[in-house]
N, CA, C and O of each residue as an XYZ file, in Angstrom:
600
protein
N      96.113    106.352     86.260
C      95.695    105.926     87.583
C      96.677    104.905     88.157
O      97.033    103.931     87.493
N      97.100    105.134     89.372
C      97.989    104.160     89.992
C      97.157    103.173     90.802
O      96.099    103.503     91.336
N      97.665    101.977     90.869
C      96.981    100.936     91.624
C      97.460    101.006     93.065
O      98.663    101.068     93.323
N      96.517    100.996     94.007
C      96.882    100.994     95.424
C      97.696     99.737     95.729
O      97.404     98.661     95.208
N      98.706     99.878     96.567
C      99.559     98.756     96.938
C      98.757     97.652     97.632
O      98.942     96.469     97.345
N      97.868     98.045     98.542
C      97.044     97.081     99.275
C      95.648     97.678     99.454
O      95.500     98.858     99.772
N      94.626     96.842     99.243
C      93.237     97.264     99.398
C      92.527     96.246    100.303
O      93.058     95.170    100.578
N      91.342     96.597    100.753
C      90.642     95.737    101.718
C      90.410     94.318    101.190
O      90.397     93.366    101.971
N      90.225     94.167     99.869
C      90.005     92.818     99.328
C      91.272     91.965     99.329
O      91.221     90.770     99.036
N      92.403     92.577     99.657
C      93.677     91.852     99.739
C      94.071     91.570    101.190
O      95.213     91.209    101.475
N      93.113     91.740    102.098
C      93.355     91.533    103.528
C      92.478     90.382    104.028
O      91.273     90.356    103.781
N      93.095     89.440    104.727
C      92.362     88.337    105.359
C      92.716     88.336    106.847
O      93.836     87.998    107.231
N      91.746     88.719    107.673
C      92.007     88.858    109.109
C      91.984     87.538    109.860
O      92.381     87.484    111.024
N      91.527     86.474    109.217
C      91.467     85.180    109.886
C      91.785     84.075    108.886
O      90.881     83.431    108.353
N      93.067     83.861    108.636
C      93.487     82.833    107.689
C      93.111     81.450    108.215
O      93.349     81.130    109.380
N      92.530     80.649    107.353
C      92.102     79.308    107.756
C      93.259     78.312    107.690
O      93.327     77.373    108.483
N      94.161     78.525    106.744
C      95.245     77.570    106.531
C      96.216     77.500    107.701
O      96.368     78.456    108.462
N      96.877     76.336    107.830
C      97.834     76.157    108.915
C      99.243     75.880    108.402
O     100.183     75.800    109.193
N      99.402     75.733    107.086
C     100.748     75.537    106.539
C     101.046     76.619    105.506
O     100.140     77.239    104.950
N     102.316     76.823    105.270
C     102.798     77.918    104.426
C     102.164     77.906    103.030
O     101.678     78.937    102.565
N     102.167     76.765    102.369
C     101.660     76.714    100.988
C     100.172     77.055    100.906
O      99.748     77.759     99.989
N      99.380     76.563    101.856
C      97.935     76.835    101.861
C      97.668     78.322    102.066
O      96.841     78.917    101.375
N      98.378     78.912    103.022
C      98.197     80.330    103.327
C      98.617     81.197    102.138
O      97.924     82.152    101.787
N      99.748     80.864    101.523
C     100.215     81.631    100.355
C      99.196     81.501     99.217
O      98.908     82.485     98.536
N      98.652     80.304     99.005
C      97.644     80.115     97.948
C      96.395     80.939     98.253
O      95.845     81.578     97.356
N      95.939     80.934     99.512
C      94.764     81.728     99.890
C      94.972     83.205     99.546
O      94.095     83.844     98.964
N      96.130     83.734     99.909
C      96.409     85.147     99.620
C      96.574     85.369     98.118
O      96.122     86.380     97.580
N      97.225     84.420     97.444
C      97.418     84.538     95.985
C      96.080     84.545     95.254
O      95.922     85.251     94.258
N      95.116     83.764     95.742
C      93.788     83.749     95.109
C      93.128     85.126     95.207
O      92.375     85.516     94.314
N      93.401     85.852     96.272
C      92.893     87.225     96.385
C      93.541     88.114     95.321
O      92.885     88.992     94.760
N      94.820     87.889     95.048
C      95.517     88.674     94.013
C      94.931     88.387     92.632
O      94.792     89.294     91.812
N      94.589     87.124     92.379
C      93.957     86.753     91.107
C      92.594     87.431     90.984
O      92.276     88.024     89.953
N      91.792     87.338     92.048
C      90.448     87.937     92.036
C      90.511     89.445     91.818
O      89.607     90.028     91.220
N      91.582     90.074     92.304
C      91.735     91.522     92.164
C      92.371     91.909     90.824
O      92.565     93.093     90.546
N      92.694     90.912     89.998
C      93.292     91.190     88.696
C      94.765     91.543     88.758
O      95.306     92.130     87.821
N      95.417     91.191     89.855
C      96.827     91.546     90.015
C      97.767     90.400     89.656
O      98.963     90.606     89.453
N      97.212     89.186     89.582
C      97.982     88.017     89.153
C      97.179     87.336     88.053
O      95.986     87.076     88.212
N      97.846     87.048     86.933
C      97.161     86.484     85.773
C      97.237     84.966     85.719
O      96.403     84.329     85.075
N      98.226     84.377     86.386
C      98.432     82.927     86.335
C      98.859     82.464     87.730
O     100.015     82.623     88.120
N      97.913     81.894     88.472
C      98.205     81.542     89.868
C      99.280     80.459     89.969
O     100.100     80.493     90.886
N      99.287     79.497     89.039
C     100.282     78.426     89.116
C     101.692     78.958     88.891
O     102.628     78.568     89.588
N     101.838     79.849     87.918
C     103.145     80.465     87.646
C     103.595     81.271     88.874
O     104.743     81.173     89.307
N     102.679     82.060     89.420
C     102.980     82.900     90.578
C     103.388     82.048     91.786
O     104.385     82.338     92.446
N     102.615     81.003     92.070
C     102.938     80.138     93.219
C     104.277     79.431     93.019
O     105.018     79.222     93.980
N     104.591     79.063     91.779
C     105.893     78.437     91.494
C     107.023     79.437     91.752
O     108.071     79.067     92.281
N     106.811     80.700     91.381
C     107.831     81.732     91.612
C     108.009     81.997     93.106
O     109.132     82.177     93.576
N     106.904     82.021     93.852
C     106.976     82.197     95.311
C     107.748     81.034     95.931
O     108.620     81.235     96.776
N     107.417     79.817     95.500
C     108.054     78.626     96.054
C     109.553     78.621     95.755
O     110.364     78.270     96.611
N     109.913     79.018     94.518
C     111.333     79.072     94.154
C     112.074     80.042     95.071
O     113.205     79.779     95.481
N     111.433     81.157     95.387
C     112.046     82.152     96.285
C     112.184     81.581     97.697
O     113.214     81.779     98.341
N     111.165     80.881     98.183
C     111.210     80.264     99.519
C     112.344     79.244     99.618
O     112.975     79.106    100.666
N     112.596     78.530     98.516
C     113.646     77.507     98.529
C     115.032     78.136     98.674
O     115.945     77.505     99.207
N     115.193     79.375     98.202
C     116.483     80.060     98.346
C     116.752     80.383     99.809
O     117.864     80.196    100.302
N     115.719     80.871    100.501
C     115.855     81.266    101.889
C     114.460     81.458    102.478
O     113.616     82.109    101.862
N     114.209     80.900    103.660
C     112.884     81.083    104.268
C     112.580     82.567    104.471
O     113.487     83.372    104.679
N     111.299     82.918    104.408
C     110.909     84.326    104.503
C     110.257     84.656    105.839
O     109.545     85.654    105.955
N     110.495     83.825    106.842
C     110.006     84.123    108.183
C     110.963     85.061    108.901
O     112.179     84.895    108.817
N     110.418     86.047    109.606
C     111.222     86.976    110.394
C     110.890     86.792    111.868
O     109.810     86.320    112.222
N     111.831     87.171    112.715
C     111.582     87.102    114.153
C     110.354     87.921    114.523
O     110.036     88.919    113.877
N     109.676     87.483    115.564
C     108.536     88.244    116.049
C     107.214     87.836    115.427
O     106.236     88.578    115.516
N     107.168     86.653    114.792
C     105.893     86.171    114.263
C     105.493     86.764    112.926
O     104.316     87.029    112.686
N     106.482     86.975    112.046
C     106.235     87.614    110.749
C     106.639     86.672    109.615
O     107.674     86.008    109.685
N     105.814     86.622    108.575
C     106.174     85.919    107.343
C     106.023     86.887    106.184
O     105.003     87.565    106.059
N     107.047     86.949    105.330
C     106.965     87.846    104.165
C     107.334     87.092    102.888
O     108.386     87.338    102.298
N     106.457     86.168    102.464
C     106.719     85.529    101.173
C     106.655     86.583    100.069
O     105.769     87.438    100.067
N     107.602     86.514     99.131
C     107.637     87.526     98.072
C     108.359     86.994     96.847
O     109.147     86.053     96.935
N     108.081     87.605     95.704
C     108.793     87.248     94.477
C     108.496     88.280     93.393
O     107.564     89.080     93.478
N     109.341     88.212     92.377
C     109.041     88.864     91.105
C     108.473     87.772     90.224
O     108.945     86.635     90.256
N     107.460     88.108     89.436
C     106.839     87.087     88.592
C     106.241     87.712     87.342
O     105.704     88.819     87.374
N     106.345     86.980     86.245
C     105.731     87.434     84.993
C     104.207     87.401     85.100
O     103.520     87.979     84.259
N     103.672     86.734     86.120
C     102.218     86.636     86.299
C     101.635     87.832     87.058
O     100.416     87.942     87.194
N     102.498     88.729     87.552
C     102.033     89.869     88.352
C     101.865     91.096     87.461
O     102.747     91.422     86.667
N     100.711     91.780     87.602
C     100.420     92.941     86.754
C     100.792     94.276     87.406
O     101.032     95.256     86.701
N     100.843     94.327     88.731
C     101.160     95.575     89.433
C     101.750     95.237     90.799
O     101.364     94.237     91.404
N     102.683     96.058     91.295
C     103.234     95.812     92.626
C     102.093     95.751     93.648
O     101.276     96.667     93.742
N     102.056     94.669     94.400
C     100.923     94.430     95.283
C     101.372     93.819     96.599
O     102.343     93.065     96.666
N     100.637     94.169     97.634
C     100.870     93.620     98.962
C      99.547     93.045     99.463
O      98.540     93.752     99.505
N      99.546     91.778     99.839
C      98.377     91.171    100.476
C      98.771     90.864    101.920
O      99.939     90.615    102.219
N      97.782     90.885    102.803
C      98.059     90.645    104.217
C      97.102     89.603    104.767
O      95.904     89.619    104.481
N      97.654     88.699    105.562
C      96.821     87.725    106.244
C      97.263     87.586    107.692
O      98.443     87.713    108.017
N      96.288     87.321    108.549
C      96.588     87.136    109.969
C      96.157     85.733    110.372
O      95.061     85.285    110.036
N      97.033     85.048    111.096
C      96.780     83.677    111.519
C      96.766     83.589    113.035
O      97.720     83.997    113.698
N      95.690     83.061    113.576
C      95.576     82.936    115.026
C      96.613     81.970    115.586
O      97.246     82.252    116.603
N      96.784     80.828    114.918
C      97.684     79.795    115.428
C      99.110     79.927    114.911
O     100.029     79.321    115.461
N      99.294     80.704    113.873
C     100.627     80.869    113.307
C     100.917     79.842    112.227
O     100.365     78.742    112.221
N     101.795     80.229    111.317
C     102.179     79.408    110.178
C     103.704     79.424    110.108
O     104.325     80.475    110.271
N     104.300     78.268    109.867
C     105.757     78.165    109.840
C     106.324     78.723    108.530
O     106.104     78.159    107.458
N     107.043     79.817    108.629
C     107.759     80.374    107.476
C     109.269     80.263    107.676
O     110.045     80.932    106.993
N     109.679     79.410    108.620
C     111.097     79.135    108.792
C     111.838     80.065    109.737
O     113.066     80.010    109.802
N     111.131     80.921    110.473
C     111.814     81.804    111.431
C     112.269     80.976    112.632
O     111.594     80.030    113.039
N     113.409     81.341    113.187
C     113.964     80.587    114.306
C     113.090     80.659    115.546
O     113.072     79.719    116.341
N     112.363     81.761    115.725
C     111.583     81.920    116.957
C     110.142     81.410    116.835
O     109.325     81.645    117.726
N     109.831     80.715    115.740
C     108.510     80.086    115.647
C     107.631     80.638    114.550
O     108.083     81.391    113.687
N     106.349     80.248    114.595
C     105.432     80.543    113.499
C     105.052     82.016    113.369
O     105.142     82.796    114.317
N     104.624     82.363    112.151
C     104.223     83.731    111.822
C     102.715     83.890    112.022
O     101.926     83.054    111.581
N     102.333     84.967    112.689
C     100.909     85.309    112.820
C     100.523     86.412    111.851
O      99.357     86.541    111.478
N     101.513     87.214    111.440
C     101.299     88.292    110.470
C     102.018     87.906    109.188
O     103.239     87.747    109.182
N     101.268     87.756    108.102
C     101.846     87.323    106.834
C     101.582     88.364    105.761
O     100.440     88.744    105.502
N     102.658     88.811    105.150
C     102.576     89.774    104.045
C     103.054     89.080    102.782
O     104.175     88.572    102.739
N     102.220     89.052    101.759
C     102.592     88.482    100.473
C     102.903     89.650     99.537
O     102.023     90.444     99.204
N     104.167     89.743     99.118
C     104.582     90.827     98.220
C     104.731     90.253     96.814
O     105.507     89.327     96.579
N     103.968     90.827     95.889
C     103.995     90.402     94.493
C     104.505     91.554     93.641
O     103.950     92.653     93.670
N     105.561     91.297     92.886
C     106.127     92.334     92.033
C     106.191     91.840     90.593
O     106.491     90.673     90.341
N     105.908     92.738     89.648
C     106.049     92.352     88.236
C     107.503     92.006     87.935
O     108.421     92.543     88.555
N     107.701     91.105     86.977
C     109.050     90.632     86.658
C     110.007     91.776     86.334
O     111.151     91.780     86.789
N     109.541     92.741     85.550
C     110.415     93.859     85.186
C     110.273     95.029     86.146
O     110.623     96.160     85.807
N     109.765     94.764     87.339
C     109.407     95.819     88.277
C     110.559     96.525     88.953
O     110.342     97.344     89.846
N     111.780     96.225     88.546
C     112.926     96.908     89.131
C     112.974     96.757     90.629
O     112.775     95.664     91.158
N     113.237     97.849     91.314
C     113.447     97.807     92.753
C     112.170     98.040     93.551
O     112.214     98.132     94.777
N     111.020     98.137     92.857
C     109.763     98.430     93.547
C     109.515     97.543     94.754
O     109.220     98.027     95.846
N     109.639     96.228     94.544
C     109.285     95.338     95.655
C     110.324     95.393     96.760
O     110.005     95.125     97.918
N     111.564     95.736     96.424
C     112.588     95.875     97.464
C     112.310     97.114     98.316
O     112.569     97.115     99.520
N     111.787     98.155     97.696
C     111.408     99.369     98.426
C     110.302     99.050     99.419
O     110.346     99.476    100.573
N     109.298     98.286     98.954
C     108.188     97.888     99.818
C     108.698     96.982    100.934
O     108.346     97.158    102.100
N     109.533     96.010    100.561
C     110.089     95.083    101.543
C     110.869     95.825    102.622
O     110.726     95.533    103.809
N     111.687     96.777    102.212
C     112.494     97.543    103.167
C     111.609     98.389    104.082
O     111.829     98.438    105.292
N     110.604     99.057    103.501
C     109.704     99.891    104.301
C     108.939     99.025    105.299
O     108.757     99.405    106.456
N     108.497     97.861    104.839
C     107.761     96.947    105.698
C     108.651     96.459    106.843
O     108.239     96.458    108.003
N     109.856     96.051    106.509
C     110.788     95.545    107.527
C     111.067     96.609    108.591
O     111.161     96.298    109.778
N     111.198     97.856    108.160
C     111.434     98.946    109.134
C     110.240     99.110    110.075
O     110.420     99.348    111.269
N     109.022     98.983    109.543
C     107.827     99.142    110.377
C     107.654     97.959    111.327
O     107.201     98.118    112.461
N     108.018     96.782    110.850
C     107.774     95.579    111.636
C     108.641     95.454    112.880
O     108.378     94.602    113.729
N     109.665     96.283    113.003
C     110.443     96.268    114.245
C     109.745     97.107    115.313
O     110.119     97.059    116.485
N     108.734     97.872    114.911
C     107.984     98.695    115.865
C     106.830     97.898    116.461
O     105.949     97.428    115.741
N     106.844     97.752    117.772
C     105.794     96.993    118.455
C     104.415     97.568    118.156
O     103.449     96.821    118.000
N     104.322     98.885    118.075
C     103.040     99.565    117.842
C     102.445     99.168    116.482
O     101.238     98.956    116.367
N     103.293     99.070    115.465
C     102.839     98.683    114.126
C     102.277     97.260    114.168
O     101.176     97.007    113.679
N     103.040     96.336    114.753
C     102.592     94.945    114.841
C     101.314     94.823    115.664
O     100.411     94.068    115.303
N     101.236     95.556    116.758
C     100.054     95.481    117.617
C      98.812     95.981    116.887
O      97.732     95.406    117.027
N      98.964     97.044    116.115
C      97.848     97.565    115.325
C      97.340     96.492    114.364
O      96.133     96.332    114.187
N      98.267     95.756    113.744
C      97.880     94.700    112.804
C      97.209     93.540    113.538
O      96.255     92.947    113.034
N      97.707     93.223    114.719
C      97.120     92.124    115.507
C      95.715     92.471    116.014
O      94.852     91.600    116.117
N      95.500     93.744    116.327
C      94.235     94.179    116.915
C      93.166     94.554    115.895
O      91.990     94.656    116.244
N      93.557     94.761    114.647
C      92.628     95.259    113.629
C      91.402     94.362    113.485
O      91.507     93.136    113.522
N      90.250     94.985    113.323
C      89.005     94.228    113.130
C      88.352     94.587    111.799
O      87.353     93.976    111.421
N      88.894     95.558    111.088
C      88.309     96.030    109.839
C      89.357     95.990    108.729
O      90.390     96.653    108.819
N      89.085     95.206    107.676
C      90.054     95.029    106.587
C      90.375     96.344    105.876
O      91.530     96.596    105.534
N      89.369     97.174    105.655
C      89.593     98.443    104.943
C      90.490     99.363    105.762
O      91.385    100.008    105.214
N      90.259     99.428    107.063
C      91.089    100.279    107.914
C      92.512     99.749    107.994
O      93.464    100.529    107.993
N      92.666     98.431    108.064
C      94.001     97.848    108.098
C      94.738     98.165    106.803
O      95.904     98.557    106.840
N      94.080     98.004    105.661
C      94.700     98.285    104.367
C      95.140     99.749    104.294
O      96.241    100.047    103.831
N      94.285    100.653    104.749
C      94.602    102.085    104.741
C      95.814    102.358    105.636
O      96.719    103.099    105.250
N      95.830    101.762    106.824
C      96.948    101.936    107.763
C      98.264    101.456    107.135
O      99.275    102.155    107.196
N      98.245    100.267    106.537
C      99.465     99.727    105.922
C      99.904    100.613    104.760
O     101.095    100.890    104.613
N      98.951    101.064    103.926
C      99.306    101.960    102.806
C      99.995    103.215    103.326
O     101.016    103.634    102.782
N      99.445    103.812    104.368
C     100.016    105.048    104.913
C     101.416    104.808    105.473
O     102.284    105.674    105.367
N     101.635    103.642    106.065
C     102.918    103.332    106.690
C     103.980    102.893    105.698
O     105.161    103.194    105.875
N     103.565    102.178    104.646
C     104.522    101.465    103.809
C     104.650    101.993    102.382
O     105.712    101.873    101.770
N     103.578    102.577    101.850
C     103.596    102.978    100.440
C     104.744    103.944    100.145
O     105.014    104.863    100.919
N     105.409    103.720     99.022
C     106.554    104.572     98.662
C     106.129    106.010     98.376
O     106.971    106.851     98.060
């Protein structure tokens, strides 16, 4: 059985946090609850180390924090939406759409495939608008899986 890349329990349509670390922790806690991350502190340290190399904010209100980590059990994508936006270091301002990509340490190019597919979709206004307008976590997860899954 393969694990779905993103499921409704990995979607938060109204993130409460207003800073990058809080939002990443909120999404990471969903990964722990889903059994996809075994050690939240290790995972958050790996995410932070990746952020220190280069901010993961993209133009157009997108944040894509990501890492490979020994704490990750399966390639996973979590999604959160922020009304006010969260600073992920993009030049054009805060991110309203946040994708947390978690890849197992030995996961090879899996997370790069997901990252590339996601980046290609995020240049499409229609894709972003669908994510901004979504009201149902299960439908959003299904839409993202159909668009991004390898």
